[in-house]
Coordinates of C-alpha atoms in Angstrom, one line a residue:
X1 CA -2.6 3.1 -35.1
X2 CA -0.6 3.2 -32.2
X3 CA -0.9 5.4 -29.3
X4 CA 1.9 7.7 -28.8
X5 CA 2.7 7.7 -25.3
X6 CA 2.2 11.4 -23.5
X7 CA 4.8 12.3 -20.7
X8 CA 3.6 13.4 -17.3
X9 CA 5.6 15.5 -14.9
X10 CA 4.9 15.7 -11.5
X11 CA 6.0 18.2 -9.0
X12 CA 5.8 18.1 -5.7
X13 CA 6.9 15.8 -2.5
X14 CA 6.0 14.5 0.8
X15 CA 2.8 12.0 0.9
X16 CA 0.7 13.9 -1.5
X17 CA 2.9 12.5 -4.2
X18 CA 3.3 9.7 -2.9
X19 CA -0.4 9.2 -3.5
X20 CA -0.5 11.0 -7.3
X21 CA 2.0 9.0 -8.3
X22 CA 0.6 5.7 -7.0
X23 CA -2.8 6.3 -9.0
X24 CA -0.7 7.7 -12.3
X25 CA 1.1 4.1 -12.2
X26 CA -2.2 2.3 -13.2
X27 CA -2.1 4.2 -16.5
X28 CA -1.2 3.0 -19.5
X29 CA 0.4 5.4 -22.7
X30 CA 2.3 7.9 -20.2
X31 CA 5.8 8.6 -19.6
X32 CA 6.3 9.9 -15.8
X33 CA 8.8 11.6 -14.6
X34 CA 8.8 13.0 -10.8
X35 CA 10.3 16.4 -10.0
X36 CA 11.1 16.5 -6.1
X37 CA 11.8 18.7 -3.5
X38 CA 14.7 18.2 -1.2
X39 CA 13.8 21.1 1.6
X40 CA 12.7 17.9 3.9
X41 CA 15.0 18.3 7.3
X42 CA 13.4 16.0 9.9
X43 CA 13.4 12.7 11.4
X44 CA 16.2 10.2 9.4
X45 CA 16.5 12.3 6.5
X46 CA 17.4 15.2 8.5
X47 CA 20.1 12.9 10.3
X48 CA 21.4 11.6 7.4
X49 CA 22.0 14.9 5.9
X50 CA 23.4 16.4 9.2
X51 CA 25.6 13.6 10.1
X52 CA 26.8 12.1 6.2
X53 CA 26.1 15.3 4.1
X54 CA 24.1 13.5 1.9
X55 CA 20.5 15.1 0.6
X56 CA 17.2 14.6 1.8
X57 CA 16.1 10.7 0.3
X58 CA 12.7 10.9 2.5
X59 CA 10.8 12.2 -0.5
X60 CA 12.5 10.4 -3.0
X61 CA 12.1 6.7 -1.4
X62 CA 8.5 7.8 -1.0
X63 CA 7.8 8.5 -4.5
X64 CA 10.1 5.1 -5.5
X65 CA 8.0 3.1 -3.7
X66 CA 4.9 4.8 -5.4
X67 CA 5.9 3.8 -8.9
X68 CA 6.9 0.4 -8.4
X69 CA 5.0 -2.8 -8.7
X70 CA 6.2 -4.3 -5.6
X71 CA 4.9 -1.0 -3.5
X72 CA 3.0 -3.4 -1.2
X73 CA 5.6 -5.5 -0.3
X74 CA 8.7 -3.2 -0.3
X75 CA 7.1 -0.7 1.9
X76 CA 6.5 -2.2 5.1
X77 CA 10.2 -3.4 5.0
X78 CA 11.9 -0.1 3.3
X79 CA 10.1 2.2 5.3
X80 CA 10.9 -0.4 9.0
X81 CA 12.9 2.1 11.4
X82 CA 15.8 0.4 13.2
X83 CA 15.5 0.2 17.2
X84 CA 18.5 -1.9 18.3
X85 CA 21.2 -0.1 16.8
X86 CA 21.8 3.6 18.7
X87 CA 23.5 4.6 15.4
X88 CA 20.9 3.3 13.0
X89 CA 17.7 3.8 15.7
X90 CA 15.1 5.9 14.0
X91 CA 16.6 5.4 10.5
X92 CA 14.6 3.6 8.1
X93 CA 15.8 0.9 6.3
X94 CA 15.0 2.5 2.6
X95 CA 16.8 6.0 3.7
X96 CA 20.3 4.1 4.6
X97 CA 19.8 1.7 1.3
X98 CA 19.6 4.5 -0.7
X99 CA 22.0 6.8 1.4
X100 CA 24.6 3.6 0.8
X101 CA 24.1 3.9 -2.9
X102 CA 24.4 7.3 -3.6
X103 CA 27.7 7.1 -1.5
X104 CA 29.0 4.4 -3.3
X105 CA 28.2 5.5 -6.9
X106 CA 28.9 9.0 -6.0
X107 CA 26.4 10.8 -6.6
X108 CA 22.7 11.3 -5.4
X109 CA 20.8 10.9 -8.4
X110 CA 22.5 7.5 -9.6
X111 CA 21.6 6.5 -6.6
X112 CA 18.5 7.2 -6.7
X113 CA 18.2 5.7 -10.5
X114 CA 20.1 2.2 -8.6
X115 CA 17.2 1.8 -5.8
X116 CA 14.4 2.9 -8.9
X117 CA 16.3 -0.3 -10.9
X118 CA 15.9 -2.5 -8.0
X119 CA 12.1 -1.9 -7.3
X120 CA 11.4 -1.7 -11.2
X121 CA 10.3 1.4 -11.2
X122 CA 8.6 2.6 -13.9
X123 CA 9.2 5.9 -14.3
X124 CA 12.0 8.6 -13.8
X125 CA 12.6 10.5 -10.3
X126 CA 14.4 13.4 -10.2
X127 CA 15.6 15.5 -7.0
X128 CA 14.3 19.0 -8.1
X129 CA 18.1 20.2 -6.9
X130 CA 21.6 18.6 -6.2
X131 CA 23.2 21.1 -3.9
X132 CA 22.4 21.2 -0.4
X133 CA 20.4 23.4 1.1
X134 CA 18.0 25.1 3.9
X135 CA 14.5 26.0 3.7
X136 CA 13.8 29.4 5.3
X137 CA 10.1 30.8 6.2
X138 CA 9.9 34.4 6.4
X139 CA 6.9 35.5 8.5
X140 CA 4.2 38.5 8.2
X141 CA 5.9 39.9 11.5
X142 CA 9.5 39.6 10.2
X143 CA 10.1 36.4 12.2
X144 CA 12.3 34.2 9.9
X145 CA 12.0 30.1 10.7
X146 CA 14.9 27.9 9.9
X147 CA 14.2 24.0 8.2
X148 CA 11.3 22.5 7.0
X149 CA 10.6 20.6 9.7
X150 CA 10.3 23.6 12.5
X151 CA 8.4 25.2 9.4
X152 CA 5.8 22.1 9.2
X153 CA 5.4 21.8 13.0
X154 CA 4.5 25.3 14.4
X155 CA 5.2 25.2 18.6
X156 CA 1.9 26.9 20.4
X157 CA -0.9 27.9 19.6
X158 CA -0.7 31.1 17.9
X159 CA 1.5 31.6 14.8
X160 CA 1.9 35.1 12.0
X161 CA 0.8 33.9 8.5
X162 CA 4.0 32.9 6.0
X163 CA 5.0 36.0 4.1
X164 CA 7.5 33.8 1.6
X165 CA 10.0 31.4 1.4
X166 CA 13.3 30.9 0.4
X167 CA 16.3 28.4 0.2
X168 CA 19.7 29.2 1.9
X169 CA 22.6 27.3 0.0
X170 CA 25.3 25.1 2.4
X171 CA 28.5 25.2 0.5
X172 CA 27.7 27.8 -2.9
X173 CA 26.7 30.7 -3.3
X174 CA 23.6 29.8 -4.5
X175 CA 21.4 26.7 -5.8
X176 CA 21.4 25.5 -9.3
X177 CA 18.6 23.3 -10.4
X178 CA 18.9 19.9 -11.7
X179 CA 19.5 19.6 -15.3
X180 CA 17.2 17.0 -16.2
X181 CA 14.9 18.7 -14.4
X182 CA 14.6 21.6 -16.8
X183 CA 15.0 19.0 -19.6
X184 CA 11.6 17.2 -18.3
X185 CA 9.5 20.2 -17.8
X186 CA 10.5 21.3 -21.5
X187 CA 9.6 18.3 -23.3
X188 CA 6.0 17.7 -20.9
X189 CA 3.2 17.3 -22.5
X190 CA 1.4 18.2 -19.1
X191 CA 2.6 18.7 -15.7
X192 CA 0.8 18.4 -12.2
X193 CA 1.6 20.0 -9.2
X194 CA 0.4 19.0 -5.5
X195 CA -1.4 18.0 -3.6
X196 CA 1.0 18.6 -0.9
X197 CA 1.5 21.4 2.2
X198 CA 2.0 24.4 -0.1
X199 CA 5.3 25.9 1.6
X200 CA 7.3 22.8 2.4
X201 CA 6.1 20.3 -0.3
X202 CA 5.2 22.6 -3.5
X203 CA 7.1 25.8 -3.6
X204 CA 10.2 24.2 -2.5
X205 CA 10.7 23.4 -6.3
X206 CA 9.3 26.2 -7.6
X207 CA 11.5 28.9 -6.2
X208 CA 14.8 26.8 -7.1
X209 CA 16.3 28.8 -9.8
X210 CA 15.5 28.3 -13.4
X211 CA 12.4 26.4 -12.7
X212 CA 9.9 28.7 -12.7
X213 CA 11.7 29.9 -16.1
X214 CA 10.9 26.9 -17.2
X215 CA 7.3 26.4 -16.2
X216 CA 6.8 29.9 -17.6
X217 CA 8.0 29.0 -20.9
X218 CA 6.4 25.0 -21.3
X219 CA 4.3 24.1 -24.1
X220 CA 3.0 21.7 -21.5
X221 CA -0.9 22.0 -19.8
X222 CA -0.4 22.9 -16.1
X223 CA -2.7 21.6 -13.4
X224 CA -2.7 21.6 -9.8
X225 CA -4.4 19.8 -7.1
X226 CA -5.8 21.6 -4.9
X227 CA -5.3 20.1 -1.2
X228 CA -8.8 18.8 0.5
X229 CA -7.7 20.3 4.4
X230 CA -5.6 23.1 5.4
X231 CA -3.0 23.4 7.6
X232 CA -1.8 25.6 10.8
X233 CA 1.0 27.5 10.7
X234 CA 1.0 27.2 6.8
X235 CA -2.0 27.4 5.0
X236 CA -4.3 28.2 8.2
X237 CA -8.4 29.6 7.1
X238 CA -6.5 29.2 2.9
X239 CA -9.6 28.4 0.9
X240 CA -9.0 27.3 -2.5
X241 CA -8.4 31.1 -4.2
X242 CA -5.9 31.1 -1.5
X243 CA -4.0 28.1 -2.7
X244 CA -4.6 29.3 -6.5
X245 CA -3.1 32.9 -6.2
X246 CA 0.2 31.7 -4.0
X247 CA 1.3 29.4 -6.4
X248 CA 0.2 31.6 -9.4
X249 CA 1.8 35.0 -7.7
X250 CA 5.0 32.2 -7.5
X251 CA 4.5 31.3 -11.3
X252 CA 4.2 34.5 -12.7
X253 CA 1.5 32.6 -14.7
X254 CA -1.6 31.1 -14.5
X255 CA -2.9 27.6 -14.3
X256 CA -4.7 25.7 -17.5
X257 CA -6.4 23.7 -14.6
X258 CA -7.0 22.8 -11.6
X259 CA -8.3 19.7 -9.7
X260 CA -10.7 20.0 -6.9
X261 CA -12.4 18.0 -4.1
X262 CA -15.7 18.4 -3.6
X263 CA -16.7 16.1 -0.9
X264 CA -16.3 16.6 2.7
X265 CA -15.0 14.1 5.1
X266 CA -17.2 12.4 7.4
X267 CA -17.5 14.5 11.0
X268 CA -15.3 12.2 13.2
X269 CA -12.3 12.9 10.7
X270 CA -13.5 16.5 10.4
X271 CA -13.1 16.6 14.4
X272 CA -9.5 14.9 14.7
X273 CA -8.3 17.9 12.1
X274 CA -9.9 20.3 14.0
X275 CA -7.5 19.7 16.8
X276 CA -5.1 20.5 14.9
X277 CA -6.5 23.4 13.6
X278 CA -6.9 22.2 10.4
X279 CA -10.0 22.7 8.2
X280 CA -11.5 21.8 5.3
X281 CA -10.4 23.7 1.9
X282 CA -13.6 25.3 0.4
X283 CA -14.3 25.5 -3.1
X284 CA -17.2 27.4 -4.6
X285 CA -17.1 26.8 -8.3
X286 CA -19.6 29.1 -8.7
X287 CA -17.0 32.1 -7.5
X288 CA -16.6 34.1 -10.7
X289 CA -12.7 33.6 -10.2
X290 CA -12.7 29.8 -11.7
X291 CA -14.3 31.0 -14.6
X292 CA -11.0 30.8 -16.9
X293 CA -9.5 28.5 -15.2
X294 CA -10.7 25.0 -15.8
X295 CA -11.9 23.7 -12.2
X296 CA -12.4 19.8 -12.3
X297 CA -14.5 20.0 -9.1
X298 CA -15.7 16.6 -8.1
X299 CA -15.3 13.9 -5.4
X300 CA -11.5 13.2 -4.9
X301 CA -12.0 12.1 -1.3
X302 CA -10.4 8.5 0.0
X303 CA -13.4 7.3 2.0
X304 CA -11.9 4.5 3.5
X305 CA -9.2 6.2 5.4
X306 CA -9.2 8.2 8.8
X307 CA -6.9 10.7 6.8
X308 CA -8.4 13.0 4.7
X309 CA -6.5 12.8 1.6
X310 CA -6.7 12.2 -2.0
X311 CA -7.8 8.8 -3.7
X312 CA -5.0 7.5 -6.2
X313 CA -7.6 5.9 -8.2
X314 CA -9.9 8.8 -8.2
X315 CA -7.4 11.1 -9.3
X316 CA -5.9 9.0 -11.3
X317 CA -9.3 8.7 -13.6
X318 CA -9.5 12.8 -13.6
X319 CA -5.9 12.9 -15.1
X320 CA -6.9 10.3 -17.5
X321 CA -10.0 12.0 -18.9
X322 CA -7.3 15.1 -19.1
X323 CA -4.7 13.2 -21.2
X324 CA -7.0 11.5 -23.3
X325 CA -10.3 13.7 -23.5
X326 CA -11.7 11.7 -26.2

């Protein structure tokens, strides 16, 4: 008998999904669809967006890249940055290909759906929004932070906690999500948020209006990833409750599971983060607050890497064992 395909969303952006999405392309019987946030502001994608008006393409190249087969080859040439050029210096060559499309075929998304032809992409990437817009932190002290970049790179060495965040609209009133978007989380069959930085990456999407409408109402199974380090200015001393009862505050529902890491990095890597004030996210499954919710707590951890992030084939195998338990 054959297998009917299940669809996958994911939601999320920056190189956390990058990485999900690489591992979810080595399965077989899925249907994926990508959900991303366009709150990214720095380096050539903010240029692009100040200087053409275009939206963010950081995220979306990233995730193009992860679903097609030529990722290897494509990337060290789509993700080159241009030196010669003072126009084009600091651009990368994948942000003005697909910055040339969507200005030629008019729109962002058919652009996006032209570059995902090119590379063979198999999958479908949608930006989580169309309209243009800036991401706005809101701080415990009343402090309010404008653009995700100055949100993601706190300046000293002392910051309040993030209290909420919101999107500020550049030319409506407000900000209307994607259709398709809403169309792909109602016809999931399970959806997976993260990893990512929780208030630049994740809830980005999640406070665009009419998505966590949808997410409320899915018959899909929803999971989250919970991320292996923290991060200062954003998610500084989080453990994993901390990550769980954001994103579930910003739901309005709770999760059908969740994916943990339960291995910690070696100590050199552990050192580098601490530098940065960042620390590793503690999980103890024996806390009587996973009980109902389904903790897949085991080692997630890319060994092989100076980065402490996620393995895409180790994640991958979790969401396969999901998807098909038997």
């Amino acid at each position: 008998m054959e297998t009917k395909e299940k669809k996958l969303v994911t939601i999320g952006g920056g190189s956390g999904q990058f990485v999900l999405l690489s591992g979810l392309r080595e399965l077989e019987d899925i249907q994926i669809t990508a959900i991303v946030s366009m709150a990214d502001s720095g380096g050539s994608t903010g240029r692009l967006r100040d200087e053409l008006g275009i939206l963010p393409p950081g995220d979306i190249l990233k995730c193009i890249l992860a679903l097609s087969p030529y990722q290897q080859t494509c990337r060290s040439i789509l993700l080159k940055r241009f030196k010669k050029d003072r126009r084009l210096a600091g651009h990368s060559a994948g942000n003005m290909l697909l910055t040339m499309l969507s200005r030629y075929t008019g729109n962002f998304p058919t652009g996006v759906a032209a570059l995902a032809e090119i590379l063979d992409v198999d999958g479908t990437i949608l930006p989580v929004t169309i309209d243009r817009a800036t991401l706005v932190a809101e701080l415990t002290d009343g402090t309010r932070i404008y653009g995700e970049e100055a949100i993601d790179l706190p300046r000293g060495t002392q910051r309040e906690q993030i209290k909420e965040v919101f999107l500020v609209p550049h030319h409506h009133s407000s900000i209307s999500v994607y259709p398709p978007v809403l169309d792909a989380i109602r016809d999931a069959d399970y959806i997976f948020i993260g990893p990512g930085d929780l208030f630049t990456s994740i809830i980005p999407n999640l406070i665009v209006p009419g998505v966590k409408e949808a997410l409320k109402t899915t018959c899909a199974k929803i999971y989250f990833t919970i991320n292996i380090m923290t991060k200062f200015g954003e998610t500084h001393n989080f453990s994993g409750i901390d990550f769980i009862n954001n994103l579930e505050d910003c739901l309005g529902r709770q999760f059908d599971g969740l994916i943990g890491n339960s291995t910690k990095p070696a100590q050199r890597v552990l050192d580098i983060y601490a530098e940065q004030k960042s620390n590793f996210v503690q999980i103890d499954p024996i806390d009587p607050f996973w009980a109902n919710r389904g903790l897949l707590l085991s080692d997630v951890l890319d060994s092989n890497t100076m980065i402490a992030r996620h393995d895409p084939k180790k994640i991958a195998a979790i969401i396969q064992r999901i998807i098909h338990p038997d």
